[in-house]
Tab-separated table of C-alpha atoms and ligand atoms in Angstrom:
chain	number	residue	atom	x	y	z
A	258	UNK	CA	16.171	10.291	6.032
A	259	UNK	CA	17.497	10.228	2.660
A	260	UNK	CA	15.382	11.698	0.201
A	261	UNK	CA	16.347	10.312	-3.204
A	262	UNK	CA	18.713	12.887	-4.892
A	263	UNK	CA	17.304	15.271	-7.093
A	264	UNK	CA	19.355	14.232	-9.986
A	265	UNK	CA	16.436	11.488	-10.218
A	266	UNK	CA	14.875	12.126	-13.363
A	267	UNK	CA	11.346	11.954	-13.147
A	268	UNK	CA	8.855	9.973	-15.334
A	269	UNK	CA	8.240	11.712	-18.918
A	270	UNK	CA	5.032	13.315	-19.332
A	271	UNK	CA	4.595	13.768	-16.117
A	272	UNK	CA	3.008	17.236	-17.073
A	273	UNK	CA	0.580	15.686	-18.502
A	274	UNK	CA	-1.144	13.388	-15.598
A	275	UNK	CA	-1.489	16.854	-12.183
A	276	UNK	CA	-4.491	16.260	-12.536
A	277	UNK	CA	-7.170	14.493	-13.438
A	278	UNK	CA	-11.030	15.161	-12.383
A	279	UNK	CA	-11.155	11.655	-10.607
A	280	UNK	CA	-8.328	11.204	-8.670
A	281	UNK	CA	-9.379	13.147	-5.318
A	282	UNK	CA	-10.172	10.358	-3.160
A	283	UNK	CA	-8.529	12.875	-0.322
A	284	UNK	CA	-8.780	17.031	0.017
A	285	UNK	CA	-6.187	18.193	2.003
A	286	UNK	CA	-7.131	20.958	4.128
A	287	UNK	CA	-4.615	23.682	4.708
A	288	UNK	CA	-6.261	24.888	7.960
A	289	UNK	CA	-6.624	21.810	9.218
A	290	UNK	CA	-2.703	21.083	9.239
A	291	UNK	CA	-1.758	23.475	11.942
A	292	UNK	CA	-3.520	23.862	15.446
A	293	UNK	CA	-6.491	21.311	15.630
A	294	UNK	CA	-6.851	19.837	18.885
A	295	UNK	CA	-5.765	15.933	19.193
A	296	UNK	CA	-9.360	15.532	19.950
A	297	UNK	CA	-10.748	16.533	16.733
A	298	UNK	CA	-8.479	14.977	14.784
A	299	UNK	CA	-9.463	11.499	16.998
A	300	UNK	CA	-13.015	12.026	16.007
A	301	UNK	CA	-12.614	13.984	11.765
A	302	UNK	CA	-10.927	10.646	11.989
A	303	UNK	CA	-13.689	8.316	12.085
A	304	UNK	CA	-15.925	10.483	10.190
A	305	UNK	CA	-13.772	10.821	6.781
A	306	UNK	CA	-16.739	8.420	4.917
A	307	UNK	CA	-19.203	10.980	6.949
A	308	UNK	CA	-17.393	14.017	5.318
A	309	UNK	CA	-16.932	12.480	2.102
A	310	UNK	CA	-20.093	12.818	1.373
A	311	UNK	CA	-20.572	16.446	1.445
A	312	UNK	CA	-19.192	19.560	-0.152
A	313	UNK	CA	-15.218	19.573	-0.783
A	314	UNK	CA	-16.636	23.926	0.048
A	315	UNK	CA	-16.487	21.443	3.269
A	316	UNK	CA	-12.753	21.387	3.138
A	317	UNK	CA	-12.575	17.758	4.890
A	318	UNK	CA	-10.429	14.984	4.279
A	319	UNK	CA	-11.904	13.307	1.799
A	320	UNK	CA	-11.581	9.521	1.083
A	321	UNK	CA	-13.773	8.188	-1.777
A	322	UNK	CA	-14.141	3.966	-2.787
A	323	UNK	CA	-13.767	2.059	0.595
A	324	UNK	CA	-12.704	5.133	2.297
A	325	UNK	CA	-9.710	3.586	4.372
A	326	UNK	CA	-6.297	3.571	3.868
A	327	UNK	CA	-4.246	0.664	3.694
A	328	UNK	CA	-1.069	-0.049	6.104
A	329	UNK	CA	1.043	-3.471	5.119
A	330	UNK	CA	3.778	-4.384	6.803
A	331	UNK	CA	6.027	-6.869	4.353
A	332	UNK	CA	8.387	-8.810	6.933
A	333	UNK	CA	10.297	-10.225	3.792
A	334	UNK	CA	12.432	-13.443	4.236
A	335	UNK	CA	13.214	-12.172	7.666
A	336	UNK	CA	11.858	-13.064	11.500
A	337	UNK	CA	12.362	-15.341	14.252
A	338	UNK	CA	10.275	-17.188	16.368
A	339	UNK	CA	10.763	-15.316	19.413
A	340	UNK	CA	11.004	-11.749	17.244
A	341	UNK	CA	7.555	-12.600	15.963
A	342	UNK	CA	6.545	-13.058	19.372
A	343	UNK	CA	7.284	-9.339	19.718
A	344	UNK	CA	6.039	-7.866	16.786
A	345	UNK	CA	2.519	-9.535	17.625
A	346	UNK	CA	2.768	-8.796	20.909
A	347	UNK	CA	3.502	-5.095	20.219
A	348	UNK	CA	0.142	-4.599	17.557
A	349	UNK	CA	-2.292	-6.890	19.766
A	350	UNK	CA	-1.428	-4.047	22.068
A	351	UNK	CA	-1.625	-0.989	19.292
A	352	UNK	CA	-4.692	0.733	18.718
A	353	UNK	CA	-5.953	0.830	15.816
A	354	UNK	CA	-8.167	3.840	14.468
A	355	UNK	CA	-10.981	2.318	12.533
A	356	UNK	CA	-10.653	3.627	8.694
A	357	UNK	CA	-7.412	1.693	8.552
A	358	UNK	CA	-6.965	-1.955	7.108
A	359	UNK	CA	-3.400	-2.876	8.953
A	360	UNK	CA	-1.894	-6.591	6.881
A	361	UNK	CA	0.874	-8.086	7.941
A	362	UNK	CA	2.981	-10.127	5.829
A	363	UNK	CA	5.128	-12.970	7.503
A	364	UNK	CA	6.938	-15.253	6.081
A	365	UNK	CA	5.278	-18.429	6.108
A	366	UNK	CA	7.044	-20.520	7.987
A	367	UNK	CA	5.138	-18.407	10.744
A	368	UNK	CA	1.953	-16.953	9.392
A	369	UNK	CA	0.475	-20.663	11.724
A	370	UNK	CA	2.096	-18.476	14.649
A	371	UNK	CA	0.858	-14.671	13.764
A	372	UNK	CA	-2.395	-16.203	13.433
A	373	UNK	CA	-2.978	-17.794	16.245
A	374	UNK	CA	-1.761	-15.104	18.382
A	375	UNK	CA	-2.504	-11.910	16.683
A	376	UNK	CA	-5.559	-9.748	16.787
A	377	UNK	CA	-8.483	-10.084	14.414
A	378	UNK	CA	-8.224	-6.559	13.187
A	379	UNK	CA	-5.306	-7.608	11.521
A	380	UNK	CA	-5.266	-9.759	8.795
A	381	UNK	CA	-2.598	-11.681	7.717
A	382	UNK	CA	-0.835	-11.259	3.418
A	383	UNK	CA	1.326	-14.241	1.755
A	384	UNK	CA	3.960	-12.834	0.067
A	385	UNK	CA	3.689	-14.789	-2.859
A	386	UNK	CA	1.308	-18.097	-3.977
A	387	UNK	CA	1.015	-20.721	-6.505
A	388	UNK	CA	-0.307	-19.873	-9.379
A	389	UNK	CA	-2.964	-22.418	-9.415
A	390	UNK	CA	-4.246	-25.352	-8.073
A	391	UNK	CA	-1.289	-26.833	-5.559
A	392	UNK	CA	-0.415	-30.214	-6.510
A	393	UNK	CA	3.109	-31.688	-7.580
A	394	UNK	CA	4.950	-28.859	-7.023
A	395	UNK	CA	7.928	-28.697	-4.779
A	396	UNK	CA	8.701	-25.701	-3.278
A	397	UNK	CA	5.449	-23.917	-3.945
A	398	UNK	CA	2.202	-22.862	-1.351
A	399	UNK	CA	-1.196	-22.764	-2.863
A	400	UNK	CA	-3.811	-20.307	-1.535
A	401	UNK	CA	-5.445	-23.092	-0.852
A	402	UNK	CA	-3.096	-23.413	1.526
A	403	UNK	CA	-2.966	-19.868	2.465
A	404	UNK	CA	-6.440	-19.423	2.904
A	405	UNK	CA	-7.221	-22.621	5.467
A	406	UNK	CA	-4.495	-21.413	7.741
A	407	UNK	CA	-6.221	-18.797	7.273
A	408	UNK	CA	-4.614	-15.625	5.407
A	409	UNK	CA	-7.085	-13.070	2.736
A	410	UNK	CA	-4.164	-11.289	1.211
A	411	UNK	CA	-1.308	-12.210	-0.434
A	412	UNK	CA	1.927	-9.557	-2.438
A	413	UNK	CA	2.382	-10.047	-6.654
A	414	UNK	CA	4.808	-9.213	-8.795
A	415	UNK	CA	6.610	-7.374	-5.963
A	416	UNK	CA	10.265	-6.291	-7.211
A	417	UNK	CA	12.246	-9.341	-5.365
A	418	UNK	CA	10.669	-12.006	-6.803
A	419	UNK	CA	9.891	-10.257	-10.756
A	420	UNK	CA	14.599	-8.919	-10.520
A	421	UNK	CA	16.327	-11.705	-7.951
A	422	UNK	CA	13.510	-14.348	-8.764
A	423	UNK	CA	12.867	-13.821	-12.736
A	424	UNK	CA	8.929	-13.181	-12.210
A	425	UNK	CA	7.486	-11.846	-15.185
A	426	UNK	CA	4.148	-10.377	-15.938
A	427	UNK	CA	2.395	-12.548	-17.628
A	428	UNK	CA	2.753	-15.767	-14.501
A	429	UNK	CA	2.137	-12.093	-12.256
A	430	UNK	CA	-1.022	-11.154	-13.881
A	431	UNK	CA	-2.042	-15.496	-13.955
A	432	UNK	CA	-1.259	-15.562	-10.304
A	433	UNK	CA	-2.962	-12.341	-9.318
A	434	UNK	CA	-5.977	-13.885	-11.152
A	435	UNK	CA	-5.719	-16.972	-9.937
A	436	UNK	CA	-5.665	-15.816	-6.122
A	437	UNK	CA	-9.220	-13.554	-7.008
A	438	UNK	CA	-10.635	-16.181	-7.818
A	439	UNK	CA	-10.141	-18.463	-4.463
A	440	UNK	CA	-11.138	-15.348	-2.946
A	441	UNK	CA	-7.655	-13.491	-1.362
A	442	UNK	CA	-7.025	-10.354	-1.900
A	443	UNK	CA	-4.255	-9.274	-3.683
A	444	UNK	CA	-1.725	-6.592	-2.986
A	445	UNK	CA	-0.356	-5.827	-7.205
A	446	UNK	CA	3.103	-5.145	-6.753
A	447	UNK	CA	4.164	-2.705	-9.807
A	448	UNK	CA	7.747	0.265	-10.163
A	449	UNK	CA	10.173	0.667	-12.152
A	450	UNK	CA	14.429	-0.032	-11.848
A	451	UNK	CA	16.320	2.873	-11.745
A	452	UNK	CA	18.157	2.894	-15.086
A	453	UNK	CA	14.228	3.086	-16.419
A	454	UNK	CA	12.828	6.171	-14.623
A	455	UNK	CA	16.610	7.637	-15.917
A	456	UNK	CA	16.545	6.609	-19.353
A	457	UNK	CA	12.515	8.548	-18.880
A	458	UNK	CA	10.698	4.938	-18.779
A	459	UNK	CA	7.864	5.304	-15.557
A	460	UNK	CA	5.395	4.992	-16.624
A	461	UNK	CA	5.993	3.243	-19.264
A	462	UNK	CA	6.758	-0.277	-16.821
A	463	UNK	CA	4.265	0.634	-14.565
A	464	UNK	CA	1.680	0.614	-17.489
A	465	UNK	CA	2.722	-2.233	-18.732
A	466	UNK	CA	2.398	-4.148	-15.669
A	467	UNK	CA	-0.060	-3.276	-14.732
A	468	UNK	CA	-1.739	-4.151	-17.967
A	469	UNK	CA	-0.727	-7.715	-17.091
A	470	UNK	CA	-2.914	-7.648	-14.284
A	471	UNK	CA	-5.431	-5.771	-16.047
A	472	UNK	CA	-5.781	-8.558	-18.210
A	473	UNK	CA	-5.150	-10.989	-16.439
A	474	UNK	CA	-8.175	-10.450	-13.704
A	475	UNK	CA	-11.353	-10.548	-14.041
A	476	UNK	CA	-12.423	-7.768	-11.997
A	477	UNK	CA	-10.517	-5.006	-9.512
A	478	UNK	CA	-12.191	-5.224	-6.614
A	479	UNK	CA	-9.895	-6.731	-4.285
A	480	UNK	CA	-7.077	-5.951	-5.577
A	481	UNK	CA	-4.895	-2.841	-3.570
A	482	UNK	CA	-2.068	-1.588	-6.287
A	483	UNK	CA	0.705	-0.885	-4.553
A	484	UNK	CA	3.642	1.268	-6.491
A	485	UNK	CA	7.423	0.039	-4.988
A	486	UNK	CA	10.042	2.505	-6.828
A	487	UNK	CA	13.346	-0.364	-7.440
A	488	UNK	CA	15.268	1.816	-6.067
A	489	UNK	CA	13.630	3.582	-2.537
A	490	UNK	CA	13.581	-0.113	-2.401
A	491	UNK	CA	15.252	-0.994	0.519
A	492	UNK	CA	17.977	1.837	0.545
A	493	UNK	CA	17.069	4.687	2.572
A	494	UNK	CA	15.823	6.489	-1.905
A	495	UNK	CA	12.645	7.179	-0.348
A	496	UNK	CA	10.961	8.858	-3.783
A	497	UNK	CA	9.996	12.644	-2.921
A	498	UNK	CA	5.830	13.054	-2.028
A	499	UNK	CA	5.333	14.686	-5.213
A	500	UNK	CA	7.525	11.325	-7.635
A	501	UNK	CA	5.306	8.832	-6.215
A	502	UNK	CA	2.370	11.667	-6.200
A	503	UNK	CA	3.139	12.334	-10.005
A	504	UNK	CA	3.414	8.448	-10.207
A	505	UNK	CA	0.027	7.558	-8.867
A	506	UNK	CA	-2.111	9.443	-10.884
A	507	UNK	CA	-1.073	8.461	-13.737
A	508	UNK	CA	-1.368	5.406	-12.330
A	509	UNK	CA	-4.818	6.138	-11.322
A	510	UNK	CA	-5.430	7.668	-14.967
A	511	UNK	CA	-4.242	4.530	-16.703
A	512	UNK	CA	-7.066	2.657	-14.609
A	513	UNK	CA	-9.310	5.041	-16.325
A	514	UNK	CA	-8.347	4.717	-19.872
A	515	UNK	CA	-8.413	1.096	-19.541
A	516	UNK	CA	-10.630	-0.300	-17.538
A	517	UNK	CA	-13.668	2.068	-15.967
A	518	UNK	CA	-13.838	5.882	-13.999
A	519	UNK	CA	-15.490	3.523	-11.743
A	520	UNK	CA	-12.435	0.910	-10.808
A	521	UNK	CA	-9.843	3.927	-11.418
A	522	UNK	CA	-11.501	5.825	-8.161
A	523	UNK	CA	-12.162	3.113	-6.079
A	524	UNK	CA	-8.833	1.642	-6.407
A	525	UNK	CA	-6.132	2.477	-3.577
A	526	UNK	CA	-2.808	3.181	-4.302
A	527	UNK	CA	-0.220	2.466	-1.999
A	528	UNK	CA	3.922	3.910	-1.637
A	529	UNK	CA	5.854	0.869	-1.612
A	530	UNK	CA	10.224	2.016	-1.004
A	531	UNK	CA	11.828	2.886	3.122
A	532	UNK	CA	8.534	4.460	4.725
A	533	UNK	CA	9.304	5.074	7.702
A	534	UNK	CA	8.460	7.025	10.578
A	535	UNK	CA	9.928	9.865	9.780
A	536	UNK	CA	8.418	10.362	5.956
A	537	UNK	CA	5.242	8.870	6.238
A	538	UNK	CA	2.947	12.405	6.947
A	539	UNK	CA	4.651	13.742	3.992
A	540	UNK	CA	3.689	10.707	1.895
A	541	UNK	CA	0.209	10.417	2.834
A	542	UNK	CA	-0.594	14.000	2.691
A	543	UNK	CA	-1.050	13.216	-1.873
A	544	UNK	CA	-4.233	13.010	-2.588
A	545	UNK	CA	-3.171	10.315	-4.847
A	546	UNK	CA	-1.249	7.553	-1.850
A	547	UNK	CA	-4.161	5.912	0.326
A	548	UNK	CA	-1.627	3.603	1.824
A	549	UNK	CA	1.474	1.872	2.479
A	550	UNK	CA	3.741	-0.863	1.777
A	551	UNK	CA	6.612	-1.073	3.802
A	552	UNK	CA	8.992	-3.535	4.772
A	553	UNK	CA	11.949	-2.371	7.065
A	554	UNK	CA	10.276	-0.827	9.221
A	555	UNK	CA	7.737	-2.882	9.520
A	556	UNK	CA	10.080	-5.367	11.484
A	557	UNK	CA	10.987	-2.444	13.614
A	558	UNK	CA	7.974	-2.616	15.935
A	559	UNK	CA	5.559	0.137	16.576
A	560	UNK	CA	6.352	3.721	17.446
A	561	UNK	CA	3.743	5.287	19.049
A	562	UNK	CA	3.865	9.235	19.109
A	563	UNK	CA	0.820	10.738	19.739
A	564	UNK	CA	1.301	13.535	20.344
A	565	UNK	CA	3.202	13.856	17.733
A	566	UNK	CA	-0.084	14.111	16.226
A	567	UNK	CA	-1.159	16.549	15.887
A	568	UNK	CA	-0.082	18.702	13.346
A	569	UNK	CA	-1.479	16.836	10.397
A	570	UNK	CA	-5.072	14.233	10.142
A	571	UNK	CA	-2.900	11.792	8.484
A	572	UNK	CA	-0.180	11.699	10.603
A	573	UNK	CA	-2.987	11.020	13.707
A	574	UNK	CA	-4.328	8.546	10.995
A	575	UNK	CA	-0.012	7.470	10.644
A	576	UNK	CA	1.474	8.431	13.964
A	577	UNK	CA	-1.224	6.419	16.436
A	578	UNK	CA	-2.258	3.593	15.046
A	579	UNK	CA	0.671	1.902	13.333
A	580	UNK	CA	3.759	1.961	12.619
A	581	UNK	CA	6.240	3.121	10.041
A	582	UNK	CA	8.911	3.404	13.013
A	583	UNK	CA	11.893	5.191	12.387
B	728	PGA	P1	11.208	-0.914	2.094
B	728	PGA	O1	10.352	-2.536	1.779
B	728	PGA	O2	10.046	-0.666	2.940
B	728	PGA	O3	11.963	-2.102	3.474
B	728	PGA	O4	11.868	0.062	1.299
B	728	PGA	C1	8.852	-2.395	1.261
B	728	PGA	C2	8.569	-2.840	0.083
B	728	PGA	O5	10.016	-4.162	-0.283
B	728	PGA	O6	7.098	-4.142	-0.025
């Protein structure tokens, strides 16, 4: 899978976001990068939360907040009854580690089918919701209806809705506030266009999108932020781990300055944009990447590779339990 070419400029003033002290949701241990036994890593993974209470000098992977890695599969406008039956069957057969939240976002017409057939271990997200209570809004789906059919999450602010459908920051913020008020979790997407990155506006764009969420929502408790650079979505041009990490750090810093240190520390910031089995492990090693939102690769079924997991605990978490698939 091609990495984005080095000619892409990084966000302006990235250096100032290099190492905020609160960013350490995880502390990676170089000793664990190699030659570590499978069984130890399995045990190690299950101890993530306990480990976070111990001193960093123990060289453990430590996660603050919920301590739970988040992997979402965004199926977008894809699938048939038949293909979704197969996907669900693969997911039901997978061994899922306890310390990973796994969520799938099927297209609306199939949510009921998925809910009826998928293990309760995996939660269901909608890909959109109406901005308020349902009623005379032709073609829309209300949060109340989503809850009624068993959804726990909704993806809002996805770039395809921003840039193809034309949703703006304020509207998206209101949708998030309403969904949260009714008890749905929100995957709040942000991310810059290629021309915005090249113009050095990555942080400006992301912060503006974040502010619209912050202005509207009463609490960040049920929000997962998905940083998805638009140029990386569905293009095969994945952000390099460092490109992703520098934006995640900046987002966390923004939360610290504009919301609170606690929210900055606890909120999961996941990456999306051409994530697959070949690149997820390197991305996951970055301290501030707390999970993934996976599009295309999440449709290809599972690719469990227990033998490839020996090299790194994050890879164990990813390859063993779930997508992304190459
Ligand atoms: P992709 O999509 O993995 O196909 O790039 C990600 C997304 O849109 O959430």
